[in-house]
Each structure stands twice: as C-alpha cells, then as structure tokens.
XYZ file of C-alpha atoms in Angstrom:
443
model
C 60.882 228.378 118.952
C 58.062 227.537 116.925
C 56.924 229.924 114.125
C 53.340 230.798 113.889
C 51.372 229.443 110.625
C 51.266 232.922 109.389
C 55.123 233.301 109.465
C 55.805 229.890 108.006
C 53.207 230.995 104.988
C 55.315 234.130 104.429
C 58.518 232.200 104.004
C 56.943 229.762 101.766
C 55.418 232.309 99.505
C 58.878 233.924 98.797
C 60.299 230.562 98.212
C 57.570 229.627 95.726
C 57.940 233.131 94.042
C 61.831 232.538 93.606
C 61.625 229.013 92.476
C 62.419 228.221 88.909
C 60.715 224.893 88.556
C 57.497 224.443 86.891
C 55.719 223.265 89.828
C 56.915 223.302 93.631
C 55.393 222.082 96.331
C 56.463 222.411 100.310
C 55.581 220.586 103.399
C 56.768 222.408 106.492
C 56.631 220.850 109.891
C 57.869 222.213 113.310
C 57.481 220.311 116.445
C 57.935 221.112 120.146
C 57.743 217.687 122.090
C 57.813 217.593 125.754
C 57.773 214.906 128.227
C 58.069 214.196 132.114
C 57.849 211.050 134.289
C 57.382 210.404 137.780
C 58.437 207.429 139.752
C 59.814 203.836 138.589
C 62.590 204.652 135.806
C 61.045 207.621 134.666
C 63.202 209.613 132.286
C 64.497 213.356 133.514
C 61.678 215.961 131.982
C 62.936 217.569 129.069
C 61.926 219.608 125.586
C 63.062 219.141 122.068
C 62.501 221.056 118.995
C 62.882 219.704 115.527
C 61.956 221.236 111.971
C 61.650 219.434 108.525
C 61.132 221.274 105.426
C 60.504 218.852 102.449
C 60.605 220.713 98.834
C 59.067 219.130 95.967
C 59.514 220.038 92.156
C 57.923 218.971 89.013
C 60.011 219.572 85.637
C 59.042 218.041 82.300
C 57.023 215.517 83.853
C 59.932 214.708 86.168
C 59.538 214.970 89.944
C 62.344 215.511 92.680
C 62.369 216.199 96.342
C 64.716 217.671 99.001
C 64.428 217.904 102.736
C 66.216 220.304 105.115
C 65.867 221.192 108.803
C 66.604 225.200 108.018
C 64.124 228.181 107.648
C 66.922 230.287 105.853
C 65.637 231.345 102.517
C 69.284 230.699 101.005
C 69.043 227.023 102.091
C 65.356 226.582 101.074
C 66.392 227.980 97.635
C 69.293 225.615 97.734
C 66.765 222.809 98.467
C 64.773 223.630 95.163
C 68.084 223.360 93.160
C 68.661 220.125 95.008
C 65.143 218.573 94.122
C 65.582 219.942 90.450
C 68.777 218.014 90.350
C 67.199 214.563 91.691
C 64.341 215.035 89.293
C 66.736 214.828 86.195
C 69.110 212.029 87.814
C 66.803 209.763 89.961
C 63.326 211.181 89.122
C 60.552 209.904 91.785
C 57.193 208.712 91.213
C 54.857 211.116 89.199
C 52.440 213.204 91.218
C 48.890 212.845 91.296
C 46.322 215.676 90.108
C 46.288 218.696 92.178
C 44.283 218.919 95.533
C 40.733 220.307 95.412
C 40.970 224.244 96.325
C 38.405 223.885 98.931
C 39.483 222.729 102.452
C 36.712 220.176 103.348
C 35.294 219.666 106.781
C 36.844 221.816 109.550
C 36.637 219.380 112.240
C 37.090 219.826 116.099
C 39.501 222.003 117.764
C 43.204 221.025 117.105
C 45.086 223.325 119.234
C 44.940 223.727 122.983
C 46.765 226.650 124.683
C 46.860 224.605 128.075
C 48.946 221.920 126.196
C 50.811 224.548 124.571
C 51.930 226.410 127.665
C 52.730 223.157 129.469
C 56.421 223.006 130.888
C 58.629 219.829 131.925
C 58.608 221.203 135.343
C 54.897 221.866 135.413
C 54.166 218.263 133.907
C 56.175 216.731 136.717
C 54.501 218.386 139.304
C 51.168 217.555 138.025
C 52.175 213.752 137.644
C 53.515 213.679 141.288
C 50.105 215.279 142.426
C 48.309 212.371 140.646
C 50.280 209.393 141.674
C 51.768 210.188 145.044
C 54.055 207.547 146.213
C 52.039 204.601 144.897
C 52.925 204.592 141.006
C 54.624 205.884 138.380
C 53.818 207.428 134.992
C 54.763 209.439 131.791
C 53.488 212.243 129.990
C 54.221 213.716 126.553
C 53.352 216.282 124.768
C 53.786 217.972 121.377
C 53.002 221.231 119.813
C 53.269 221.405 116.200
C 52.810 223.450 113.093
C 52.050 221.843 109.742
C 51.811 223.847 106.574
C 51.430 222.419 102.903
C 51.483 224.715 99.882
C 52.308 224.716 96.338
C 52.828 227.016 93.458
C 49.246 226.173 92.191
C 47.663 228.104 95.006
C 47.167 225.394 97.604
C 47.609 226.511 100.981
C 47.009 224.329 104.204
C 47.649 225.399 107.601
C 47.378 224.035 111.114
C 48.613 224.581 114.636
C 48.141 221.352 116.515
C 48.651 220.068 120.011
C 48.438 216.556 121.399
C 49.103 214.759 124.751
C 49.649 211.300 125.829
C 49.262 210.030 129.599
C 50.449 206.503 130.839
C 50.011 205.901 134.645
C 50.775 202.511 136.535
C 49.510 201.894 140.174
C 51.586 199.820 142.192
C 54.871 197.617 141.390
C 53.755 194.088 141.498
C 52.617 191.848 139.035
C 49.173 192.674 137.409
C 49.657 196.445 138.429
C 46.774 199.001 137.453
C 47.611 200.608 134.102
C 45.576 203.397 132.591
C 46.428 205.754 129.244
C 44.818 207.865 127.197
C 45.726 210.839 124.416
C 43.848 213.799 123.297
C 44.515 217.316 121.690
C 43.728 219.185 124.745
C 44.701 218.765 128.413
C 41.036 218.652 129.472
C 40.413 215.869 127.071
C 43.371 213.966 128.409
C 41.608 213.812 131.748
C 44.355 213.455 134.006
C 42.386 212.694 137.056
C 39.972 210.286 135.554
C 43.107 208.214 133.987
C 44.549 208.103 137.686
C 41.471 206.863 138.871
C 41.115 203.921 136.159
C 44.778 202.907 136.854
C 44.210 203.063 141.036
C 40.798 201.036 140.527
C 42.941 198.205 138.429
C 45.362 197.846 140.956
C 45.468 194.210 142.938
C 44.703 194.109 146.664
C 47.266 193.015 149.048
C 45.460 189.836 149.708
C 45.295 188.661 145.983
C 47.989 186.084 145.454
C 50.210 185.845 141.949
C 48.713 182.942 139.605
C 49.822 181.522 136.443
C 49.013 180.272 133.010
C 48.459 176.727 132.448
C 50.740 175.183 129.861
C 49.000 175.569 126.274
C 46.189 177.258 128.017
C 44.034 179.478 125.333
C 41.788 181.198 127.947
C 38.914 184.176 127.168
C 40.548 187.300 127.299
C 38.998 190.881 127.861
C 41.308 193.314 126.516
C 41.323 196.617 128.311
C 40.712 199.615 126.148
C 44.388 200.820 126.333
C 45.307 197.402 124.954
C 42.572 197.089 122.136
C 43.459 200.623 120.963
C 47.197 199.879 120.700
C 46.411 196.541 118.719
C 44.095 198.286 116.323
C 46.526 201.011 115.750
C 49.156 198.103 114.598
C 46.587 196.224 112.494
C 45.304 199.112 110.714
C 48.681 200.315 109.551
C 49.976 196.873 108.972
C 46.675 195.386 107.141
C 45.633 198.626 105.132
C 49.076 200.189 103.882
C 48.374 201.205 100.454
C 52.082 201.215 99.192
C 52.532 197.705 100.666
C 49.437 196.611 99.014
C 50.487 198.091 95.623
C 53.793 195.956 95.983
C 51.627 192.904 96.893
C 53.364 192.558 100.283
C 50.627 192.847 102.427
C 48.007 191.049 104.509
C 45.016 192.814 102.251
C 46.708 191.822 99.151
C 47.397 188.246 99.787
C 44.124 187.122 100.849
C 43.243 189.262 103.796
C 40.598 191.144 101.947
C 38.663 188.036 101.521
C 38.418 187.227 105.005
C 35.559 187.914 107.556
C 36.751 188.732 110.751
C 34.218 189.180 113.740
C 31.270 190.509 112.614
C 30.977 192.734 115.519
C 33.702 194.991 114.297
C 32.946 198.101 112.429
C 36.236 200.153 111.764
C 36.564 203.278 109.873
C 39.596 205.696 109.688
C 38.147 208.735 111.048
C 40.697 211.764 111.010
C 37.593 214.367 112.147
C 36.577 212.725 115.372
C 37.221 214.458 118.554
C 37.438 211.247 120.149
C 40.921 210.833 118.703
C 43.713 212.943 117.330
C 42.037 214.705 114.425
C 43.961 216.067 111.522
C 41.754 217.746 108.525
C 44.240 217.213 105.807
C 47.101 215.172 104.419
C 50.791 215.698 103.527
C 49.723 216.592 99.944
C 47.197 219.219 101.340
C 44.225 216.967 100.338
C 41.095 217.138 102.855
C 40.946 214.174 104.731
C 37.579 212.173 105.255
C 36.275 209.102 106.847
C 37.550 205.602 105.353
C 35.975 202.144 106.213
C 38.699 199.750 107.018
C 36.304 197.174 108.511
C 32.501 196.958 107.914
C 30.736 194.200 110.223
C 34.163 192.353 110.142
C 34.675 192.538 106.262
C 37.943 194.559 105.221
C 37.704 197.426 102.835
C 40.027 198.864 100.462
C 43.533 200.081 101.086
C 44.224 203.765 101.830
C 46.147 205.809 99.170
C 47.826 209.229 98.130
C 47.073 210.502 94.769
C 50.114 209.187 92.766
C 49.502 205.577 94.288
C 45.516 205.589 93.476
C 46.470 207.022 90.064
C 48.813 203.905 89.676
C 46.909 201.064 91.007
C 43.399 202.362 89.757
C 41.887 202.842 93.441
C 40.270 205.725 94.629
C 42.355 208.509 96.228
C 41.485 208.838 100.096
C 43.999 211.538 101.140
C 46.090 209.369 103.383
C 49.532 210.782 102.056
C 52.449 210.831 104.797
C 55.324 211.737 102.559
C 58.230 209.795 101.947
C 56.219 207.273 99.979
C 53.922 206.346 102.873
C 50.256 206.200 103.034
C 48.616 204.608 106.248
C 45.529 204.989 108.378
C 46.569 206.634 111.470
C 43.053 207.265 112.756
C 41.354 204.042 113.239
C 38.466 204.221 115.387
C 36.462 200.905 116.516
C 32.751 201.547 116.974
C 31.426 200.882 120.214
C 29.125 198.449 121.526
C 26.493 198.309 124.192
C 28.272 196.495 127.064
C 30.271 197.813 129.849
C 33.704 196.366 130.529
C 31.872 194.670 133.681
C 29.736 193.005 131.460
C 32.464 192.034 129.205
C 34.337 190.239 132.071
C 31.458 188.433 133.355
C 31.240 186.980 130.029
C 34.747 185.600 130.090
C 34.825 184.381 133.762
C 37.740 181.936 134.609
C 39.766 183.819 131.781
C 42.161 186.447 131.766
C 42.017 190.430 131.653
C 44.889 192.202 129.688
C 45.317 195.798 130.884
C 48.092 196.659 128.522
C 50.320 195.539 125.848
C 53.729 196.663 124.907
C 54.502 198.016 121.671
C 53.627 195.058 118.950
C 56.459 193.822 116.974
C 55.132 192.569 113.461
C 57.336 189.957 111.965
C 55.305 188.979 108.864
C 53.493 191.623 107.065
C 51.531 189.170 105.041
C 50.008 186.877 107.661
C 50.281 190.036 110.345
C 52.375 187.866 112.582
C 53.141 189.712 115.887
C 54.801 189.458 119.159
C 54.108 191.298 122.195
C 53.815 191.582 125.907
C 50.817 191.546 127.922
C 50.993 193.315 131.108
C 48.710 194.342 134.133
C 47.288 190.573 133.518
C 44.394 189.541 136.121
C 42.382 186.545 136.474
C 38.705 187.013 136.030
C 37.026 185.716 138.926
C 33.196 184.844 139.715
C 30.938 187.607 138.312
C 33.630 189.123 136.523
C 35.726 190.493 139.392
C 39.231 191.004 138.889
C 41.045 188.388 140.834
C 44.595 187.032 141.273
C 47.526 189.178 139.459
C 49.725 187.189 136.959
C 53.274 187.918 135.800
C 53.606 189.649 132.160
C 53.067 187.054 129.529
C 54.372 186.931 126.087
C 52.282 186.419 123.005
C 52.701 185.445 119.493
C 49.949 184.990 116.655
C 48.170 186.634 113.687
C 46.428 189.890 114.364
C 43.641 188.829 112.258
C 42.983 185.662 114.045
C 43.182 187.936 117.060
C 40.460 190.214 115.845
C 38.621 187.358 114.416
C 37.921 185.968 117.654
C 36.125 189.014 119.051
C 32.945 188.249 120.869
C 32.088 191.239 122.738
C 32.598 195.178 122.285
C 32.666 197.501 125.242
C 31.002 201.154 124.943
C 33.730 203.217 126.688
C 36.584 204.323 124.211
C 40.285 205.036 124.995
C 42.649 206.725 122.403
C 46.153 205.852 122.034
C 48.685 207.784 119.664
C 49.475 206.370 116.432
C 52.086 207.355 113.919
C 54.665 209.017 116.122
C 52.850 210.871 118.682
C 50.900 214.065 117.175
C 50.114 212.575 114.049
C 47.112 210.333 114.794
C 45.634 208.279 117.448
C 43.753 204.822 117.458
C 40.098 204.885 119.369
C 38.837 201.525 120.590
C 36.689 200.303 123.312
C 37.765 196.984 125.754
C 36.946 193.702 123.543
C 36.181 190.260 124.663
C 37.929 187.134 122.876
C 36.389 183.992 122.737
C 39.901 182.688 123.194
C 43.474 183.733 122.670
C 46.221 180.699 121.821
C 49.803 181.746 121.765
C 50.106 183.244 125.400
C 53.358 182.031 126.943
C 54.810 183.072 130.591
C 58.079 185.051 130.029
C 61.459 183.962 131.479
C 62.182 185.493 134.812
C 64.567 188.616 134.157
C 68.402 188.008 135.083
C-alpha cells in the first residue's frame, strides 16, 4: 500500500528532527508497478510494490549515504547512523550548494486516477478487447510517490503515474507494431495505438522479401523506433559523470561534430508530450536543457556536486547514486507526414520497431540492436513486402547524422526504467543506413 505524500512528509519531518547530523537529506520513493499481457508469450498479469529511502548526511564537510526499504522510524534512524559511519570511514563526494527554495515551473498534471485505479485483471481485459485474436501486447503502469527533503527546509513531493503500451498485430514477419507512453490513461490512447498497429500489418497477398548482401538502404524509422534510439543516444552521449571521467562520446570529440542540421533536441522534463517530472533527486527544479541545436551538440547534464567539480552549469539532472542523465529528450517535429517521408525513401525499408539497444562502446556510441516490423517501401511510399527481423551494428552518432527528413507526429517511449522519464520523437528518414544484416534463423 502506497503512503500519501503527506504521510511520507510527516515521517521525514520526524527523522530530520531526530537526526544528529549537521545536515540530513532524504529521498523517499515508493512504487506500485503493474503489468498485463495478451497473446503470444504474454506474462501473467500481476503487481509489485517497492520502497527505497536514501538517507544522506553531511558532517564536518564529509558526506555519507545509506539506503533502506523500511518506513519504520527505528530503521530510518539507524540509516542516519549508518550514513554517519560511512561519512567517517568512506566519505562520498561533497554536496553542491543547497537547492533554491522556490519550486519552479509547475508543469502538466503528473497523476491520473484512471491509471492509479487500474488492476491487472482490468488491464488484461482491456488488452483482449483491443486486440481480439489477431495480435499480442503488453500494458505496464506505475504509481509512484517521490519526496525529497532536507534539514535546511527543502520540501519537494509528487504523486505520479505512468503507463506504457506496446501492441503487435499479426505474427508473421513485418507484423504491425505500435507503442506509446503517457502519464494518464487518456494520454496513452489505447484505441489509437491499436489502430496504428493494425494499419501497419502486412496483407496476406504480400510475400516475405530479403535484404541484399551489403545493402545500405534509405530507411524510414517509425516514431516508436526513433524514440527508443533517441533515449539511448541522449543518455549515453550527455551523461554528465561519464563526461567528467573522459569516458563519453561528448568528452572525446563528439561535441565537435555536426549531426544532421534537421535535429533540434532538448531535454524537456515539463512537456506533456512526454513523462514530465518537475524536480530532480536533489529537489532542484527541472528546466529545459538543449542537447542538439540544429545538429550541434550542447553541454552534458549535471547534478549540483558534479557541476561544481567540473566548472559546468548545474542542470538539475540528479538521479541519485552518482548518476546524472537526460531522461526527457524531445526531438522537435518537422513538417512531413510519415507517408511523405516514405515517398522520399521509395525502394528503401521502413522499420517499425527496434529492440533495446545494446551499447558496447561508450566513446563511439557503438550499438547493436534488432530491427523489427521491417517492410520494403514500394511505389508512392506504400508499405510493401515484409522482411524478417534484421540486426544492426553501428554508431548512433552516424545514424543521427544521416537524418534527411523529420516527421510531424510524435511518439513517447519510457526512458530510465518506466515512470522516471520518456523520450519523444517523430518518424525519421535516413538517407542510408549501413550495418544492417539478416539474423540467423532461430534453431
């Protein structure tokens, strides 16, 4: 059972009063996660609950932390003592300056009663109604309480929901796929996602085609595929701590490159098109941060302590545990419809979805992935013969450098573990994409 934010704040107030440390901070996160599937290899519907309370202390300029899963006052006070011991024996990095007292821009609604009331059984029934017997899908949702407070008077609290829907229409190669994520059930638009998946399903009269050896075709990425790639690119390229260590694309020359001038990307944690979150895990108000301006990379994202150490501006991207990542990348839409993008790529291929990207080289952004829902682009930009799933290995910087067209309708995909953030992107046309190859048949 989730506590209300008011109940959590009451428990934190008691802990801050009892703490013997010169300065104490608390990040309290509770999460109820649910999922339901339909068709295919769907997992049984179910729910899980988790709680993490991270207590931080500062004493004589030394810092320490301790994480617990309990809400018991005795355990929480014990966490303070453990954090004080850590500060003496193995101190962490110094804290940055305290956050401002004002809360910042409010942003769009974060909590939806419809998603909060969803049960696994109701979700499974809704999926069955959307897909009938022709498809498969997965609906995941989260209800979260996030509270950040400290002994200097900082108080930030949010009740959040998020949902992510993925649908697949048909079982053959090139099956129709569609996905979306939102903070509300209405924003998730299940009927619209189902209609999009259905419209992408190849007809029975189409025969499965193939990719010629060494072919580097023009490619149109559906918004679902583009958003997933944008999430991977943004997190790897603009990771502040990797930049400070010199172990990132941005630190090792990526910042001097010019990607496609059609790309304007900002980390926008206040946009209703994504999964907004108005403050970071240090309680600092979030704002928009440029990642790409006409293809030119911007600075990395930071938390307060990192910003002070490397002499960069603080950008309110703390995630705790020594991480600072942009989890709200939004690629500005263009003027073209997806049909117009496909017409300009006639003879190439359309990729409806990509599997989770595997980053194997942080400096070059070397990545492997599986492309699914692949179709030939026929005359007039029509989706033609389906292709079996393809593998791809290459560099994300080169992929985004090949963007030659940007669509106008955007899709949101979760970034950072579900409810924390979302990447928003429209369909993209690539002038060519090398590194595609047929996957070996499953034995």
